[in-house]
Coordinates of N, CA, C and O in Angstrom, one line a residue:
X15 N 56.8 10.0 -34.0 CA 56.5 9.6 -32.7 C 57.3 10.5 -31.7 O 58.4 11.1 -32.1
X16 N 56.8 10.6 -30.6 CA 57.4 11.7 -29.7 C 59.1 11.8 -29.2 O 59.9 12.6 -29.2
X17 N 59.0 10.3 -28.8 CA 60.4 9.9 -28.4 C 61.3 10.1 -29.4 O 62.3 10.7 -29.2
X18 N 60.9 9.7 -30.6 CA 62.1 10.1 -31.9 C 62.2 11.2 -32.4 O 63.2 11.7 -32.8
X19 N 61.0 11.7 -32.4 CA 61.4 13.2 -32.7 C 62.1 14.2 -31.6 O 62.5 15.3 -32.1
X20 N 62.2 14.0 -30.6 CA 63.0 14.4 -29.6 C 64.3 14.6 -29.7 O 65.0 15.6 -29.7
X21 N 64.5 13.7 -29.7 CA 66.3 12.9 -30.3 C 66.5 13.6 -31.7 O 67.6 13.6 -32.0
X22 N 65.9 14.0 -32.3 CA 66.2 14.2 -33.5 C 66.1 15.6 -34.0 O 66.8 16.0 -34.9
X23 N 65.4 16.2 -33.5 CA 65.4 17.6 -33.1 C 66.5 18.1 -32.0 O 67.2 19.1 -32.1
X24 N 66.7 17.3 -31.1 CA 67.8 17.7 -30.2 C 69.1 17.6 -31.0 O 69.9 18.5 -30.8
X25 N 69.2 16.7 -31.9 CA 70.3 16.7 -32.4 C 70.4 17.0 -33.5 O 71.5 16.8 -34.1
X26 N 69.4 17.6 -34.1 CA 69.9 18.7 -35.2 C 70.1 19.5 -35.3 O 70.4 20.0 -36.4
X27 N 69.7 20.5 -33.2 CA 69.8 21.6 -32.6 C 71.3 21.2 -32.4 O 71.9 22.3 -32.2
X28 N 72.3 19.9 -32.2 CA 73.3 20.4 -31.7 C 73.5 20.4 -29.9 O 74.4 20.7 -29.3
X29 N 71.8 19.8 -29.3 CA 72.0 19.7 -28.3 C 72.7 18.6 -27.5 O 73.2 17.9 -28.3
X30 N 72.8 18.4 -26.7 CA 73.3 17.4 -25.9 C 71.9 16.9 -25.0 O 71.0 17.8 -24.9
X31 N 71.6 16.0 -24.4 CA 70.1 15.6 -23.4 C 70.6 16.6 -22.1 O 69.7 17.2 -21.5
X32 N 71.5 16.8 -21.7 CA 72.4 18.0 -20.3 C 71.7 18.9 -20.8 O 70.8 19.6 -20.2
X33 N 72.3 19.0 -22.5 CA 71.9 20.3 -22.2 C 70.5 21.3 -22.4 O 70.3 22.5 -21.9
X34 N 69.7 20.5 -23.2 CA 67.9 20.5 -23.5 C 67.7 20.2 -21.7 O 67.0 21.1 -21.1
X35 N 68.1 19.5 -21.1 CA 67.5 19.7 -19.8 C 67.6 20.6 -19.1 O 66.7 21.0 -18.4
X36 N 68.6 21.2 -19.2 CA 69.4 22.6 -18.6 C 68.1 23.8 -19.1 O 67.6 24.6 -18.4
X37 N 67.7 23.5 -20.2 CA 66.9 24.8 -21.0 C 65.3 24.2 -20.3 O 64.3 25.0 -20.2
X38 N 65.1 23.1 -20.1 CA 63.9 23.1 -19.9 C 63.5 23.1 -18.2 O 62.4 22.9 -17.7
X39 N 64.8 23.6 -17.5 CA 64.9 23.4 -16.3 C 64.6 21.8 -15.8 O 63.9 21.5 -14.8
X40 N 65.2 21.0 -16.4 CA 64.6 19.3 -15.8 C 66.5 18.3 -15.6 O 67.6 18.7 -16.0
X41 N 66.2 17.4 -15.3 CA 67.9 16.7 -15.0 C 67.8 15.7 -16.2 O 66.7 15.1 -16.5
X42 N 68.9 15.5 -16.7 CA 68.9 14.6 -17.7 C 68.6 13.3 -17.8 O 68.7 12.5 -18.7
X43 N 68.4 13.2 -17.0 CA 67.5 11.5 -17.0 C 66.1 11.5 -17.7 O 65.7 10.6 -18.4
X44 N 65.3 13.0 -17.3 CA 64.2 12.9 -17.7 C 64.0 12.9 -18.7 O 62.9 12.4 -19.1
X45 N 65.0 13.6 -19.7 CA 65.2 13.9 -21.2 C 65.3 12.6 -21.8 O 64.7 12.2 -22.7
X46 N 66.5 11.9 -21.0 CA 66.2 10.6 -21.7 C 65.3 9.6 -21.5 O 65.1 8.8 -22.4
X47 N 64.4 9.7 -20.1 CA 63.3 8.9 -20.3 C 62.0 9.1 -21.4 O 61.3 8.1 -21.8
X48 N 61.9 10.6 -21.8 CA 61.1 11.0 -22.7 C 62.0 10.4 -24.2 O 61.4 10.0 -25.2
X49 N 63.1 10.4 -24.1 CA 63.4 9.9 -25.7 C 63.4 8.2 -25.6 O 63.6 7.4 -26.6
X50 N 63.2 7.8 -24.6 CA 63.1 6.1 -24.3 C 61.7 6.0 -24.6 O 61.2 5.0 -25.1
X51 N 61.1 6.9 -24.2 CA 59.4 6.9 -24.5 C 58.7 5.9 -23.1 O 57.8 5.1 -22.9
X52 N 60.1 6.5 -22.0 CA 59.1 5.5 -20.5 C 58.4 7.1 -20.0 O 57.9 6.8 -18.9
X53 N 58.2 8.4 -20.3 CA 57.8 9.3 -20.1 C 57.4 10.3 -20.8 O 58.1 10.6 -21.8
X54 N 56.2 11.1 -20.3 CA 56.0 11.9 -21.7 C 56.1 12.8 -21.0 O 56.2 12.6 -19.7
X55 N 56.3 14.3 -21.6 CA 56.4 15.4 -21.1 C 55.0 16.2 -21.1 O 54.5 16.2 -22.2
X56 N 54.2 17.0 -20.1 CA 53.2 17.4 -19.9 C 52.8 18.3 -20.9 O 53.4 18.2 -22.0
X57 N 51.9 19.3 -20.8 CA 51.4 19.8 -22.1 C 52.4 21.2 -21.6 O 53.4 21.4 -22.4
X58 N 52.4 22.2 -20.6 CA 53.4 23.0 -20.2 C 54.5 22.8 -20.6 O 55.0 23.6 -21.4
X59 N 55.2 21.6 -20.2 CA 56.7 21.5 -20.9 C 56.8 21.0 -22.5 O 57.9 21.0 -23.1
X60 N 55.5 20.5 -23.1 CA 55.8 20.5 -24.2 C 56.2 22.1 -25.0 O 56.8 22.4 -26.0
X61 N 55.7 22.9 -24.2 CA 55.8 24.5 -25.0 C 57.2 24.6 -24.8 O 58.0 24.7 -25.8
X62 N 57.8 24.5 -23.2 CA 59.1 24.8 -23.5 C 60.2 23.8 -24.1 O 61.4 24.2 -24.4
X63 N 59.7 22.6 -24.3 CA 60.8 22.0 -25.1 C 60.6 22.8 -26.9 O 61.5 22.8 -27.7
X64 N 59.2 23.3 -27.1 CA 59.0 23.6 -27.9 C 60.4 25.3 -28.5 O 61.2 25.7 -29.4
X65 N 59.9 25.6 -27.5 CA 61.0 26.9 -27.1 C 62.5 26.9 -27.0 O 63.2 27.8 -27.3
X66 N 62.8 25.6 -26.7 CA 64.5 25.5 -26.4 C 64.3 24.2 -27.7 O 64.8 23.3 -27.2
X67 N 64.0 24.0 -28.4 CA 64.3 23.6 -29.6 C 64.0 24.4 -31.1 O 64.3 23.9 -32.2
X68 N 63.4 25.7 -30.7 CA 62.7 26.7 -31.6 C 62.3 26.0 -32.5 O 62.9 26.2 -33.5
X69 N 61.3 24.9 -32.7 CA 60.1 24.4 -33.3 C 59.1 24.7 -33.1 O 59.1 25.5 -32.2
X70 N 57.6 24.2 -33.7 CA 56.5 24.4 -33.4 C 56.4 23.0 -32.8 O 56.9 22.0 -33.2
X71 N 55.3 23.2 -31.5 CA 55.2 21.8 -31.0 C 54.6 20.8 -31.4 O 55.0 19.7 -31.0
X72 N 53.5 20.9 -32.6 CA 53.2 20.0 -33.5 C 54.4 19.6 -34.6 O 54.2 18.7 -35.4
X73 N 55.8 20.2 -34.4 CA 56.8 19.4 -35.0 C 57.2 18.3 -33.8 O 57.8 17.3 -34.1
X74 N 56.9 18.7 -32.8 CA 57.2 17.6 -31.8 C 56.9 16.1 -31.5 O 57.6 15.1 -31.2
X75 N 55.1 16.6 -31.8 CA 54.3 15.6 -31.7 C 53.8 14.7 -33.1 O 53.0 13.8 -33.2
X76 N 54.5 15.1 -34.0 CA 54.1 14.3 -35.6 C 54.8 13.6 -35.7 O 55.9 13.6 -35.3
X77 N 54.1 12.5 -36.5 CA 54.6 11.4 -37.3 C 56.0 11.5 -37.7 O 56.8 10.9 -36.9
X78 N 56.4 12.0 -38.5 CA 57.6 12.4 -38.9 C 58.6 14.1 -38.7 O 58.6 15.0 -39.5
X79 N 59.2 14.0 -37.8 CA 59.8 15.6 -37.3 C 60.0 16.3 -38.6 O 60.0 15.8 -39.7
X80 N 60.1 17.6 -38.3 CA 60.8 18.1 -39.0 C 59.8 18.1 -40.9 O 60.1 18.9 -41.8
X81 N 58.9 17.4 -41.1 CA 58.3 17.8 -42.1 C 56.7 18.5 -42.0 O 55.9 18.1 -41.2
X82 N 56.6 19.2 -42.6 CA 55.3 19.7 -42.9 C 54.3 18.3 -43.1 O 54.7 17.5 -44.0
X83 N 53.2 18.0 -42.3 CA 52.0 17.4 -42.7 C 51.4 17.5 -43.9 O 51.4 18.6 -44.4
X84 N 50.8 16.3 -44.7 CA 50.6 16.1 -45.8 C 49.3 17.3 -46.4 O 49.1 17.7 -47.6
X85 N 48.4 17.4 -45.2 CA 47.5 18.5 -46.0 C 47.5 19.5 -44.4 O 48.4 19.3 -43.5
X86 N 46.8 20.2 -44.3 CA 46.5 21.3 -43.8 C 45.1 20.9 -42.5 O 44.8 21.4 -41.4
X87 N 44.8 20.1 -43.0 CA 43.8 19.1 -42.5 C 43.9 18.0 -41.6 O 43.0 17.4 -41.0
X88 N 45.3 17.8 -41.6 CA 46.1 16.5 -40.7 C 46.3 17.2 -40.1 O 46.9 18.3 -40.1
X89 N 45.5 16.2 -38.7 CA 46.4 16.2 -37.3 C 46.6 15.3 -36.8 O 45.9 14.3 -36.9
X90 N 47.9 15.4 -36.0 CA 48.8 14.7 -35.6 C 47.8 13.5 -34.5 O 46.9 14.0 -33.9
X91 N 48.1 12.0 -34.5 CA 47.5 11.2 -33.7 C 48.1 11.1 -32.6 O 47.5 10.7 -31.7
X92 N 49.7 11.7 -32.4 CA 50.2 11.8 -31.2 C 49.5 12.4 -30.4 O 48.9 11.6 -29.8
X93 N 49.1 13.9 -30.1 CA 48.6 14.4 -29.3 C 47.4 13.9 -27.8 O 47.3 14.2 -26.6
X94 N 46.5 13.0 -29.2 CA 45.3 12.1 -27.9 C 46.0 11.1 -27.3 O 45.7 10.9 -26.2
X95 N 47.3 10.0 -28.1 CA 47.9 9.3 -27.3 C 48.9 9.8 -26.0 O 49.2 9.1 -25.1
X96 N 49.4 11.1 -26.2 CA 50.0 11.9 -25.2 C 49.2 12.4 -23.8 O 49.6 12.5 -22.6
X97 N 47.7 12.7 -24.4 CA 46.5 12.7 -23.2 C 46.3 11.4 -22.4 O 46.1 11.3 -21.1
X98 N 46.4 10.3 -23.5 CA 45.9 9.4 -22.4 C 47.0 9.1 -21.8 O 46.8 8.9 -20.6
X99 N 48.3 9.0 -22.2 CA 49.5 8.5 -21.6 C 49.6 9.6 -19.8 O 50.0 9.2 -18.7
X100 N 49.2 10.7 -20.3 CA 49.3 11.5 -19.0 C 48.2 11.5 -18.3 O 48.2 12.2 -17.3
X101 N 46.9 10.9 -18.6 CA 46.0 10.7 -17.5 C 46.1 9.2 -17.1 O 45.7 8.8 -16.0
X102 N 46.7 8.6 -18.0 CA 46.9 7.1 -17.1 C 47.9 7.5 -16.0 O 47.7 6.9 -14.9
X103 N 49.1 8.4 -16.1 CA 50.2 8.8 -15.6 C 49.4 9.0 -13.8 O 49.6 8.4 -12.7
X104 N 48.6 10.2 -14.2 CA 47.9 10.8 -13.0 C 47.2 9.8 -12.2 O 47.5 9.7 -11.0
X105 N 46.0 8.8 -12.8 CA 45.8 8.2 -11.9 C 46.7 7.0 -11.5 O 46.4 6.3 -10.5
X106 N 47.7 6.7 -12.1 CA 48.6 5.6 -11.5 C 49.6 6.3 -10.2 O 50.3 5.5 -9.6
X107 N 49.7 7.6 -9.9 CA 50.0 8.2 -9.1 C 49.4 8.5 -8.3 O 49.9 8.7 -7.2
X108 N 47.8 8.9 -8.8 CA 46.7 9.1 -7.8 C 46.7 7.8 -6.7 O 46.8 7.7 -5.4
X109 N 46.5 7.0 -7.4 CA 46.3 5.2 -7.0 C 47.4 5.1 -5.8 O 47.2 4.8 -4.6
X110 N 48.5 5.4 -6.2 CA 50.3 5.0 -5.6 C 49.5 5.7 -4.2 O 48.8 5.1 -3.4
X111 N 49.8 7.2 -4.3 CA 49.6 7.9 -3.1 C 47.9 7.1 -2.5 O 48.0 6.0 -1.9
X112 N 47.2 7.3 -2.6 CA 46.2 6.5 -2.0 C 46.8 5.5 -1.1 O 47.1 5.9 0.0
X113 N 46.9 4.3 -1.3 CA 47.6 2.8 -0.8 C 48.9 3.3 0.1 O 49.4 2.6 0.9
X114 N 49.4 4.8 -0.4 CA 50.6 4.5 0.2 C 50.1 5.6 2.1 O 50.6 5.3 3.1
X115 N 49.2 6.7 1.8 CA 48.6 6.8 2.6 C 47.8 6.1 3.3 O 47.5 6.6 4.4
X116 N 47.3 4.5 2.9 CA 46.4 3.8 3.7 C 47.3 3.0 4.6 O 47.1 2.7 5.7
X117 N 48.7 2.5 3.8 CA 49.8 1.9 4.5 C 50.3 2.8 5.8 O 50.5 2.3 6.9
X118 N 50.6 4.2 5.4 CA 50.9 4.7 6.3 C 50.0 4.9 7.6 O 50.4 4.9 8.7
X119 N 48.8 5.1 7.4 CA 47.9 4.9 8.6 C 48.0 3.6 9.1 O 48.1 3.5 10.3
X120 N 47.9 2.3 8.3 CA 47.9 1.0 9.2 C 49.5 1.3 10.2 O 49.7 1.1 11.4
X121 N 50.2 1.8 9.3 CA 51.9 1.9 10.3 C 51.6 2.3 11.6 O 51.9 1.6 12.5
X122 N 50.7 3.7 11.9 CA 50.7 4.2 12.8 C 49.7 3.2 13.7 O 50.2 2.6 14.7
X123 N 48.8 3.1 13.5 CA 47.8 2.2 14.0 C 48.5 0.8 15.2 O 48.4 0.6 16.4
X124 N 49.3 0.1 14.1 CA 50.4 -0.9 14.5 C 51.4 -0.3 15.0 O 52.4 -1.0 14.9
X125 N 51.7 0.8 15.6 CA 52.8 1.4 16.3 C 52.1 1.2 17.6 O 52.3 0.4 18.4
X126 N 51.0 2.3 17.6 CA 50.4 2.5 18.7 C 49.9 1.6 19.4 O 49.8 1.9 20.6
X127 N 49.3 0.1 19.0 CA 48.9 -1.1 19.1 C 50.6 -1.9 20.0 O 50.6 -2.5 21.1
X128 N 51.9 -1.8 19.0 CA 52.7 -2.2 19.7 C 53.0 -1.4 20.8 O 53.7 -1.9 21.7
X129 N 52.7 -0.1 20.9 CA 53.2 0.0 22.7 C 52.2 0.1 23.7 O 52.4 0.2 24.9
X130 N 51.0 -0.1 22.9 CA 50.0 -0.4 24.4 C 50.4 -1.8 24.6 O 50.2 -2.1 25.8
X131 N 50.9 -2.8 23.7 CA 50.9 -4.4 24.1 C 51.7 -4.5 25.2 O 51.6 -5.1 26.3
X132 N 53.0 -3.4 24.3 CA 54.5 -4.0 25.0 C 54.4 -3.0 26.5 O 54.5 -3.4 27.7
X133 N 54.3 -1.7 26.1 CA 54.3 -1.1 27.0 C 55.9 -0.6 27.2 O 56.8 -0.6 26.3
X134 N 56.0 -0.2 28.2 CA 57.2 0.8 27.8 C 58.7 0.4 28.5 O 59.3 1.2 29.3
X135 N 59.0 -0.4 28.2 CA 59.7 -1.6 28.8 C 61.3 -1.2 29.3 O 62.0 -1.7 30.2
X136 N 61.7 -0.1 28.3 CA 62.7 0.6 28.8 C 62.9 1.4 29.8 O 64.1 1.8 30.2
X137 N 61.8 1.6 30.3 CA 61.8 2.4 31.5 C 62.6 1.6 32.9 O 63.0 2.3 33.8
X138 N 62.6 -0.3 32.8 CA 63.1 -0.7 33.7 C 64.3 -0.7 33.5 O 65.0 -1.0 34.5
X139 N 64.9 -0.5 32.3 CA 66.2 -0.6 32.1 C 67.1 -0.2 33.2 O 66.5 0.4 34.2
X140 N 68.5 -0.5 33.5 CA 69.5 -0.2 34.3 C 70.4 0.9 33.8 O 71.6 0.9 33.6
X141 N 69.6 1.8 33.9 CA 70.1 3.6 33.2 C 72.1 3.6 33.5 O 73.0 4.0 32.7
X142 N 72.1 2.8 34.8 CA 73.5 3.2 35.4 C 74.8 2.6 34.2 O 75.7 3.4 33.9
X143 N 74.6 1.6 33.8 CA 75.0 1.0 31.8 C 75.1 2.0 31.4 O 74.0 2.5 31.3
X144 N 76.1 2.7 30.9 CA 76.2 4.0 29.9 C 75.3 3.4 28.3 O 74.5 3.9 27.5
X145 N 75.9 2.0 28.2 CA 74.7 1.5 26.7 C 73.4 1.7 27.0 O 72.8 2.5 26.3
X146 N 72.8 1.3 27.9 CA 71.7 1.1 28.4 C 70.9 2.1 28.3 O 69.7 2.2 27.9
X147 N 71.8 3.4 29.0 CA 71.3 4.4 29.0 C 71.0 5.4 27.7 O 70.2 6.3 27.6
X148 N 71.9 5.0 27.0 CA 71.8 5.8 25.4 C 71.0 5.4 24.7 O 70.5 6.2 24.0
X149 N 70.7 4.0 24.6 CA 70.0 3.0 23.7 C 68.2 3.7 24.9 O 67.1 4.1 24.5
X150 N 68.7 3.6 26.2 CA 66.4 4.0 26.2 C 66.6 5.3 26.1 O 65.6 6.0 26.2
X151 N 67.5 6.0 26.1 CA 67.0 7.9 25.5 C 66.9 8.0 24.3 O 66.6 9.1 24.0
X152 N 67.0 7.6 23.9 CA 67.3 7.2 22.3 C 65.6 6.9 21.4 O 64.9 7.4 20.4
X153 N 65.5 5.5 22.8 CA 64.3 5.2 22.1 C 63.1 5.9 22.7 O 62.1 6.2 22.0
X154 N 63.1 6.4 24.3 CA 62.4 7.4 24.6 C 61.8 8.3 23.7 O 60.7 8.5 23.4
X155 N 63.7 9.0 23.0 CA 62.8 10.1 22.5 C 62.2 9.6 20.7 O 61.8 10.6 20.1
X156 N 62.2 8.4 20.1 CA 61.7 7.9 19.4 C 60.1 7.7 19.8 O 59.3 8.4 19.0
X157 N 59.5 7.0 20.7 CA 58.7 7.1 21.4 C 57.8 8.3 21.5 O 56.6 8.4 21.2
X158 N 58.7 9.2 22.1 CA 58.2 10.8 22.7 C 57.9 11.4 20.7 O 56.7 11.8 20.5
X159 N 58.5 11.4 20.0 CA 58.3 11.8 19.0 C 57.4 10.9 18.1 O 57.4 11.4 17.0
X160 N 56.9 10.2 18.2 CA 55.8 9.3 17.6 C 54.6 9.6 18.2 O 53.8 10.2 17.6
X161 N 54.3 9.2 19.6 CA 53.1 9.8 20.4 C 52.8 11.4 20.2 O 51.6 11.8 20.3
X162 N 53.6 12.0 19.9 CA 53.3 13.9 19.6 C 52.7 13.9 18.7 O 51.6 14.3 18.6
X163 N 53.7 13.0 17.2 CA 53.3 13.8 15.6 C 52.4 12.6 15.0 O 52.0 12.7 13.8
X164 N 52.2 11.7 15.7 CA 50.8 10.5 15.1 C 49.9 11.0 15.1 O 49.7 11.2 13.9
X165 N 49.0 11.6 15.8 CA 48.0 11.8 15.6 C 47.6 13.4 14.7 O 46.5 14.0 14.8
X166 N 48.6 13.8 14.2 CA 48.7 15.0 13.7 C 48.5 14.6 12.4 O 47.7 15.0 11.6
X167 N 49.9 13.1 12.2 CA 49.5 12.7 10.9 C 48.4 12.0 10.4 O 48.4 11.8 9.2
X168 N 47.3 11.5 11.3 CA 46.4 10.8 10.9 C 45.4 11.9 10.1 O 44.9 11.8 9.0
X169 N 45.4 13.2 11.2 CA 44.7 13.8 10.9 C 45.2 14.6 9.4 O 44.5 15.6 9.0
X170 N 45.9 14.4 9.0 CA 46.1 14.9 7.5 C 45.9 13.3 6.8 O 45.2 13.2 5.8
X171 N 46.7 12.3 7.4 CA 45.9 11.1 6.5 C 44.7 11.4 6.0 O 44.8 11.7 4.8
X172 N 43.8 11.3 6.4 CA 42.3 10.8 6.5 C 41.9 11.2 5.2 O 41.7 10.5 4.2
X173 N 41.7 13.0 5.2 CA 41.6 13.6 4.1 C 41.9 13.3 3.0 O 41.2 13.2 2.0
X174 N 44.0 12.7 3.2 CA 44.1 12.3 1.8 C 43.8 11.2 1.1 O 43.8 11.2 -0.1
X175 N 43.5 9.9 2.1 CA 42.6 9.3 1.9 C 41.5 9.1 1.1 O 41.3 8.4 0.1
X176 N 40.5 10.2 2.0 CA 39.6 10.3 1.2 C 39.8 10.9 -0.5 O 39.0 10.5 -1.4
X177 N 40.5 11.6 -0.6 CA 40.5 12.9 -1.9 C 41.2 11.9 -2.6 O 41.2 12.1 -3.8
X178 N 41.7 11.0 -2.1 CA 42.6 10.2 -3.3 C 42.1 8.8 -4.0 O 42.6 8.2 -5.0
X179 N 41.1 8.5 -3.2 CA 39.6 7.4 -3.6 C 39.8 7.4 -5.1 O 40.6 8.2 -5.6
X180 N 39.3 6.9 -5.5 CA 38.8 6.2 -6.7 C 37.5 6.5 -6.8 O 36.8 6.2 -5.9
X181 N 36.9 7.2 -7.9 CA 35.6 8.1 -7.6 C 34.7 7.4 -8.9 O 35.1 6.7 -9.7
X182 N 33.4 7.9 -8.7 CA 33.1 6.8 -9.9 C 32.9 7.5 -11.1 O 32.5 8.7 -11.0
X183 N 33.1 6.9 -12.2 CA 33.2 7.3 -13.5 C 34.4 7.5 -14.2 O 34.6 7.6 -15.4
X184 N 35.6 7.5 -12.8 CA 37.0 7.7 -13.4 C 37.8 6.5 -13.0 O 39.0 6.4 -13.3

């Protein structure tokens, strides 16, 4: 299995998880989520863990590391479980961004909804209050900077939005 043979190749290289991450350019957490088996490593970085462990990556992905396959004819069942693991990967990320772009449009939506309600209330403030006065420039330019870059971001919303749907057949 992937996760075990990781660990076990790492450590009969003598590596440390620091330092396989160091060689694979990634931070050591990732090393260990791949030997926890909460992450797999893409088909790209399977080459270079392949590389900074000087294995073949089918020693990576087999049943048991480190031995030759029983015939010449065997292939490893890891490999299709490693596909689906990284296309479930993709669209549960596809999905995330989706929802998280639709939230962020409702945000702006309800922004702009609260200051046509409220309206701009700081403006009566009593400036001559040194608090007063810091607290509505403050929020002015909170304001001033929301009214500029909203509708900038809608307009890259929308797209991603759309591109990040749920399409049929997938």
């Amino acid at each position: 299995m992937l996760k075990d043979n990781l660990k076990t190749l790492r450590k009969a290289r003598g590596l440390s998880q620091q330092e396989l991450a160091e060689k694979c350019n990634v931070v050591r957490q990732t090393v260990s989520k791949w030997e926890q088996g909460l992450s797999a490593p893409d088909s790209q970085m399977l080459l270079t863990l392949s590389e900074a462990l000087q294995t073949p990556v089918n020693a990576i992905l087999e049943e048991t590391p480190a031995q030759e396959a029983e015939s010449a004819g065997d292939l490893p069942r890891e490999p299709e479980e490693l596909n689906r693991q990284l296309s479930q990967n993709r669209q549960t990320r596809r999905k995330l961004l989706h929802w998280l772009l639709i939230l962020l449009l409702a945000a702006i939506a309800a922004g702009y909804a609260a200051l046509g309600m409220f309206g701009s209330a700081y403006l009566e403030w009593n400036f001559a209050d040194p608090e007063t006065a810091v607290a509505g420039t403050i929020f002015h330019g909170l304001e001033w900077v929301f009214v500029r870059t909203a509708p900038i971001a809608v307009l890259g919303l929308l797209p991603g939005i759309f591109l990040t749907r749920k399409r049929k057949g997938s």
